[in-house]
mmCIF file of C-alpha atoms in Angstrom:
data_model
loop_
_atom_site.group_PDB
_atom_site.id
_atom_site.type_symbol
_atom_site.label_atom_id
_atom_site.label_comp_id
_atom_site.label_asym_id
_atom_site.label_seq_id
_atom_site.Cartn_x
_atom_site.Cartn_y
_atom_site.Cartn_z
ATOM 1 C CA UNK A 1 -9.580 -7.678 -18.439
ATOM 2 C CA UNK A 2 -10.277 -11.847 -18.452
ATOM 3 C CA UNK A 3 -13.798 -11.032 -17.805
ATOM 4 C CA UNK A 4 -14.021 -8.158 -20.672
ATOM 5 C CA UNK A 5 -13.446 -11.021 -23.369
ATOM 6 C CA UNK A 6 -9.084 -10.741 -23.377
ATOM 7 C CA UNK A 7 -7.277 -13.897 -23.429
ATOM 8 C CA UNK A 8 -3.648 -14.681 -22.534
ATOM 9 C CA UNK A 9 -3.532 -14.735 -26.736
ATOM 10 C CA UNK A 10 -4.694 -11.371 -27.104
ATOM 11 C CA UNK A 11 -2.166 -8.963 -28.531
ATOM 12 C CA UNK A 12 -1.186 -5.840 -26.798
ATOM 13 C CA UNK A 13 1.818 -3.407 -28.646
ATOM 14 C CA UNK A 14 4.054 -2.595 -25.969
ATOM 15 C CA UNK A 15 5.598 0.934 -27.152
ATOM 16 C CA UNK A 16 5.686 4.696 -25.942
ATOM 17 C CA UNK A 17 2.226 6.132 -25.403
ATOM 18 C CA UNK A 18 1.647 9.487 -24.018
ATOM 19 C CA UNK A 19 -1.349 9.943 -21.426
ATOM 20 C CA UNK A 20 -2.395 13.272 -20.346
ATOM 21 C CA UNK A 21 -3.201 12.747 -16.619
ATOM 22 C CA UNK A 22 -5.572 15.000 -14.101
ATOM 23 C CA UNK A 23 -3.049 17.381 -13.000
ATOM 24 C CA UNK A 24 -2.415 18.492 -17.018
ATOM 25 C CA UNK A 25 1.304 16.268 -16.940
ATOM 26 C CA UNK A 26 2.142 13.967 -19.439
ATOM 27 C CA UNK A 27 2.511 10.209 -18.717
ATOM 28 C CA UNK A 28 4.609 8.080 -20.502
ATOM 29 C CA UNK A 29 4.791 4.495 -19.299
ATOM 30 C CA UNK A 30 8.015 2.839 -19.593
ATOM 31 C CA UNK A 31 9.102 -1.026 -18.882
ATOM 32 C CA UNK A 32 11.358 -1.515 -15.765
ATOM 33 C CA UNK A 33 14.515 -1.990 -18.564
ATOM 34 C CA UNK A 34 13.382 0.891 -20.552
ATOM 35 C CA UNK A 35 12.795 -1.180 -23.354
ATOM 36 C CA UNK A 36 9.517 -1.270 -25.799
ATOM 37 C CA UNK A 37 8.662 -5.359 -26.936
ATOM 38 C CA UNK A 38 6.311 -4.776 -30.000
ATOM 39 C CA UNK A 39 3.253 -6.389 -30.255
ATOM 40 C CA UNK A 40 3.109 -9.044 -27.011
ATOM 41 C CA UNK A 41 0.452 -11.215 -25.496
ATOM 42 C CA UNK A 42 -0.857 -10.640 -22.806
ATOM 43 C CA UNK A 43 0.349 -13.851 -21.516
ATOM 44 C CA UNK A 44 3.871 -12.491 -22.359
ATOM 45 C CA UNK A 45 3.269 -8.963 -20.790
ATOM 46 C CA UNK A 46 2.172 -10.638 -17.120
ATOM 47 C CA UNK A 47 5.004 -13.384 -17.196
ATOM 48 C CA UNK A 48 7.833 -10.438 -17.715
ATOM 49 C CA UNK A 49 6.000 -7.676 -15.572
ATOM 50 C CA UNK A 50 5.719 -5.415 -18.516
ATOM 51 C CA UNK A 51 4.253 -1.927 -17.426
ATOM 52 C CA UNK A 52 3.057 -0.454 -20.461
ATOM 53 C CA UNK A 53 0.814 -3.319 -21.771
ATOM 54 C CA UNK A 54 -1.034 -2.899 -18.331
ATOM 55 C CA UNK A 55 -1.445 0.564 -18.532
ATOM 56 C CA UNK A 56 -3.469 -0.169 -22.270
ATOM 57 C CA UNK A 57 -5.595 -2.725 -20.479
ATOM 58 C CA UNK A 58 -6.421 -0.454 -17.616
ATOM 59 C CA UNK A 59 -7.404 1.947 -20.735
ATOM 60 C CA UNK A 60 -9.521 -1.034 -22.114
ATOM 61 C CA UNK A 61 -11.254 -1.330 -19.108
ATOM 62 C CA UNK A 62 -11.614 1.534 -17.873
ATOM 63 C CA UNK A 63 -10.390 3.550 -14.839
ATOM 64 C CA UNK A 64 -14.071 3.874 -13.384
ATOM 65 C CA UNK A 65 -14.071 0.000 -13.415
ATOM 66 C CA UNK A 66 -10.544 0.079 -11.910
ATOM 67 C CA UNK A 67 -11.658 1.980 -8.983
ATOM 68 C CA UNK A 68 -14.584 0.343 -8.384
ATOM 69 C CA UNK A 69 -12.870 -3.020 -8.164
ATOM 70 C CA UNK A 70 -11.007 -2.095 -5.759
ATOM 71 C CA UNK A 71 -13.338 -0.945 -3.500
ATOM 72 C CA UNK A 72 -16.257 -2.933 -4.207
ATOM 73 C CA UNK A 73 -14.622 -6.531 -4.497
ATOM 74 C CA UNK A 74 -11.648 -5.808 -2.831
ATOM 75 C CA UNK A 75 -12.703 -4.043 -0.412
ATOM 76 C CA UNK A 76 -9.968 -1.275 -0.104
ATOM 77 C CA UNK A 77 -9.778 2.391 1.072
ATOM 78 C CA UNK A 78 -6.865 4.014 -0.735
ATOM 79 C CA UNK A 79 -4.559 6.694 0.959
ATOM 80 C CA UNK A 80 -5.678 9.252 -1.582
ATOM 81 C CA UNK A 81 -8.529 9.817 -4.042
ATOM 82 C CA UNK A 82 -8.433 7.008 -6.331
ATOM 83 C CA UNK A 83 -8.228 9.887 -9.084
ATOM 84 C CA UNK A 84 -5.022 11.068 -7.838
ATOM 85 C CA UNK A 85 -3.547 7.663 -9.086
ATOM 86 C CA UNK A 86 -4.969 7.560 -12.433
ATOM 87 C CA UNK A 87 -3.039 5.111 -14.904
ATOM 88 C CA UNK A 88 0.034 5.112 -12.071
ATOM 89 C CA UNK A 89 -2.367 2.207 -10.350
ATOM 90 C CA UNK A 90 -1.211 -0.211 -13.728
ATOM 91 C CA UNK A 91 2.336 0.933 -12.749
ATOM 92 C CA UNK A 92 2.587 0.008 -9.408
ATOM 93 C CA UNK A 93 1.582 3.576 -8.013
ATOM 94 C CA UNK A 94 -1.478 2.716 -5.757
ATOM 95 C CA UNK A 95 0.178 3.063 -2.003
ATOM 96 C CA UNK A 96 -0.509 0.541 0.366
ATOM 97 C CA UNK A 97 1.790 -1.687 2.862
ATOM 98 C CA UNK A 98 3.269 -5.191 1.613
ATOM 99 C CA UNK A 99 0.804 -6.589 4.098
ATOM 100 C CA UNK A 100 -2.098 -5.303 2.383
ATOM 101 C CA UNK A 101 -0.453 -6.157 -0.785
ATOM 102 C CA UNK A 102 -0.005 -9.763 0.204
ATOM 103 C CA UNK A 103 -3.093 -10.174 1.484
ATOM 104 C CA UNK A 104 -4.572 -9.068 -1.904
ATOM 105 C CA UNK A 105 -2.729 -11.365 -3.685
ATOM 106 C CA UNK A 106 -3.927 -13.859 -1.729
ATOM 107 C CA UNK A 107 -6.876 -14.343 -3.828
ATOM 108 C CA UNK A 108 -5.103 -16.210 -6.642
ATOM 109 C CA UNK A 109 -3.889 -19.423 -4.725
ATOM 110 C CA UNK A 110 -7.589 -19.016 -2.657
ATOM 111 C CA UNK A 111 -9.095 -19.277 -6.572
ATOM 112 C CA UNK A 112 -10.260 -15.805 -6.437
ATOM 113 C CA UNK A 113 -11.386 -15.568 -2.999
ATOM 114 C CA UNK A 114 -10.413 -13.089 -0.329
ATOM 115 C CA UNK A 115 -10.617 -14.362 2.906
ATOM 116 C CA UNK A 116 -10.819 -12.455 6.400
ATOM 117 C CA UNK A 117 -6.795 -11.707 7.510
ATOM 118 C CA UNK A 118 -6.244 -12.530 11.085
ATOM 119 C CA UNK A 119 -2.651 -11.878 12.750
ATOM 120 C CA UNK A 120 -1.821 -12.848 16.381
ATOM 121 C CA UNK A 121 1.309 -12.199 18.886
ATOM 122 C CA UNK A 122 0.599 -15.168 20.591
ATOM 123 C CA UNK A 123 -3.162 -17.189 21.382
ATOM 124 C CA UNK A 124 -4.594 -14.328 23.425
ATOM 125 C CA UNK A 125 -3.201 -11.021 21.828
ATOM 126 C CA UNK A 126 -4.975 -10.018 18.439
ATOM 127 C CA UNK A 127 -2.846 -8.013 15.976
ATOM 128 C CA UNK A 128 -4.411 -5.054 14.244
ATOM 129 C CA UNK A 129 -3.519 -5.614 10.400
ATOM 130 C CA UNK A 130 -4.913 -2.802 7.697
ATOM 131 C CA UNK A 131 -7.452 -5.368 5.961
ATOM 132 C CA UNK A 132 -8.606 -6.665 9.466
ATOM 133 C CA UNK A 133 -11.909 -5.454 8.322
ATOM 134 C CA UNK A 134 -12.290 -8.206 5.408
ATOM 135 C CA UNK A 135 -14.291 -10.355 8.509
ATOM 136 C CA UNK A 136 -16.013 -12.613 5.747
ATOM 137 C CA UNK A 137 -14.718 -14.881 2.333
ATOM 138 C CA UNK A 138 -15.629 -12.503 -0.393
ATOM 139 C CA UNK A 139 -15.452 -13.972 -4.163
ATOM 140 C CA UNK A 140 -13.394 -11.596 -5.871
ATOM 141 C CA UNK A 141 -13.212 -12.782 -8.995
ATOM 142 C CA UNK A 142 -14.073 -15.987 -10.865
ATOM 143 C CA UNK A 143 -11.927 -19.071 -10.292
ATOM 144 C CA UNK A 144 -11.405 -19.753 -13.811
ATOM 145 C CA UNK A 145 -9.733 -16.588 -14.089
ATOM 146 C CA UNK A 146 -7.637 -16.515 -10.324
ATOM 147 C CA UNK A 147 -6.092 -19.999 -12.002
ATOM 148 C CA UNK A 148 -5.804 -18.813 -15.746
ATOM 149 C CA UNK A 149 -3.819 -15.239 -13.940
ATOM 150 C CA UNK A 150 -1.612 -17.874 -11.372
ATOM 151 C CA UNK A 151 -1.211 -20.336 -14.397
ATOM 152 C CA UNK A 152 0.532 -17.706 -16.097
ATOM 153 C CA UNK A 153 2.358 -16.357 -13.065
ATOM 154 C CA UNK A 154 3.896 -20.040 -12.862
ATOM 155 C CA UNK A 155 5.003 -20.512 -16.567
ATOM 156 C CA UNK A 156 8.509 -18.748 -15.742
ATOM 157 C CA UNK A 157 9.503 -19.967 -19.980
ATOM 158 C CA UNK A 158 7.884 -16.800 -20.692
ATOM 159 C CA UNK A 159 9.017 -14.031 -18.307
ATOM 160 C CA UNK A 160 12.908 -14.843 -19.935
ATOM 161 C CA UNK A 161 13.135 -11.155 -21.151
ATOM 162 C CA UNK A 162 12.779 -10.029 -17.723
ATOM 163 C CA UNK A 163 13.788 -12.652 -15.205
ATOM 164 C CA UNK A 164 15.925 -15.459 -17.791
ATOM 165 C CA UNK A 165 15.427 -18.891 -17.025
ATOM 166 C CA UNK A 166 16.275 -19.348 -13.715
ATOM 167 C CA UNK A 167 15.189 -16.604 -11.046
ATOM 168 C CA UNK A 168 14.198 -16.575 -7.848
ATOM 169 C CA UNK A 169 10.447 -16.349 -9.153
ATOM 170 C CA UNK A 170 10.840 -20.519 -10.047
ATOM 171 C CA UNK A 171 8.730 -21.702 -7.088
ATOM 172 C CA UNK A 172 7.705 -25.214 -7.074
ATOM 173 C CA UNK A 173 3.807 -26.681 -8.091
#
């Protein structure tokens, strides 16, 4: 979304929108406290892990662009057809294990870098992992926006509707 021209400023309204998905169901995105914000930032909407405003940027976007993200520059095979997931990927829906997950996420502290994943038992006894096949450093996304998205992952002052002031999520710089 960063690279489409949204900011942390720009303003998102966080309330019940109905999405008809591939199967012919509605969707209706709720928050994890079943509660609606208004009009948020962005910058608001990632600190408190607000589901709704994501599903509107992955709208924005596009779901084409999603999917080609993730396979393109991050180099992931999902379980399913990526159209199975639809908007569910801005909800958390996309399966994969927490090592894969992880491992993802490792491209904000590596300023939007994936690098190869390599587990051992001990010095002579590789460890098949699910991303093993990540064997290079692939840019992922720009570095000004892996530190603008981890920048905003750190300011815990505005993820209080969520998490209050003091969480678990309060990791040292």
């Amino acid at each position: 979304g960063f690279e489409d021209g949204l900011r942390p400023y720009s303003l998102v309204d966080d309330r019940e929108y109905k999405y008809v998905i591939a199967n012919g169901f509605p969707l209706y995105p709720k928050n994890y406290d079943g509660t609606y914000y208004g009009v948020v930032t962005l910058h608001e909407a990632l600190s408190n892990s607000l589901n709704v405003p994501f599903v509107k940027m992955l709208e924005f976007i596009s779901l084409e662009r999603m999917y080609d993200f993730f396979q393109k520059n991050l180099q992931f095979t999902p379980l399913r057809n990526f159209e199975e997931y639809q908007y569910g990927i801005a909800l958390g829906g996309l399966e994969m294990d927490l090592l894969t997950l992880t491992h993802l996420f490792s491209v904000f502290p590596n300023e939007g870098v994936l690098k190869p994943l390599h587990l051992t038992a001990d010095a002579s006894t590789p460890l098949q992992a699910p991303m093993a096949h990540v064997d290079a450093e692939v840019r992922v996304v720009p570095p000004e926006y892996a530190q603008l998205v981890t920048n905003i992952l750190r300011d815990r002052t505005k993820g209080v509707h969520q998490f209050g002031l003091k969480s678990d999520l309060n990791l040292p710089y």
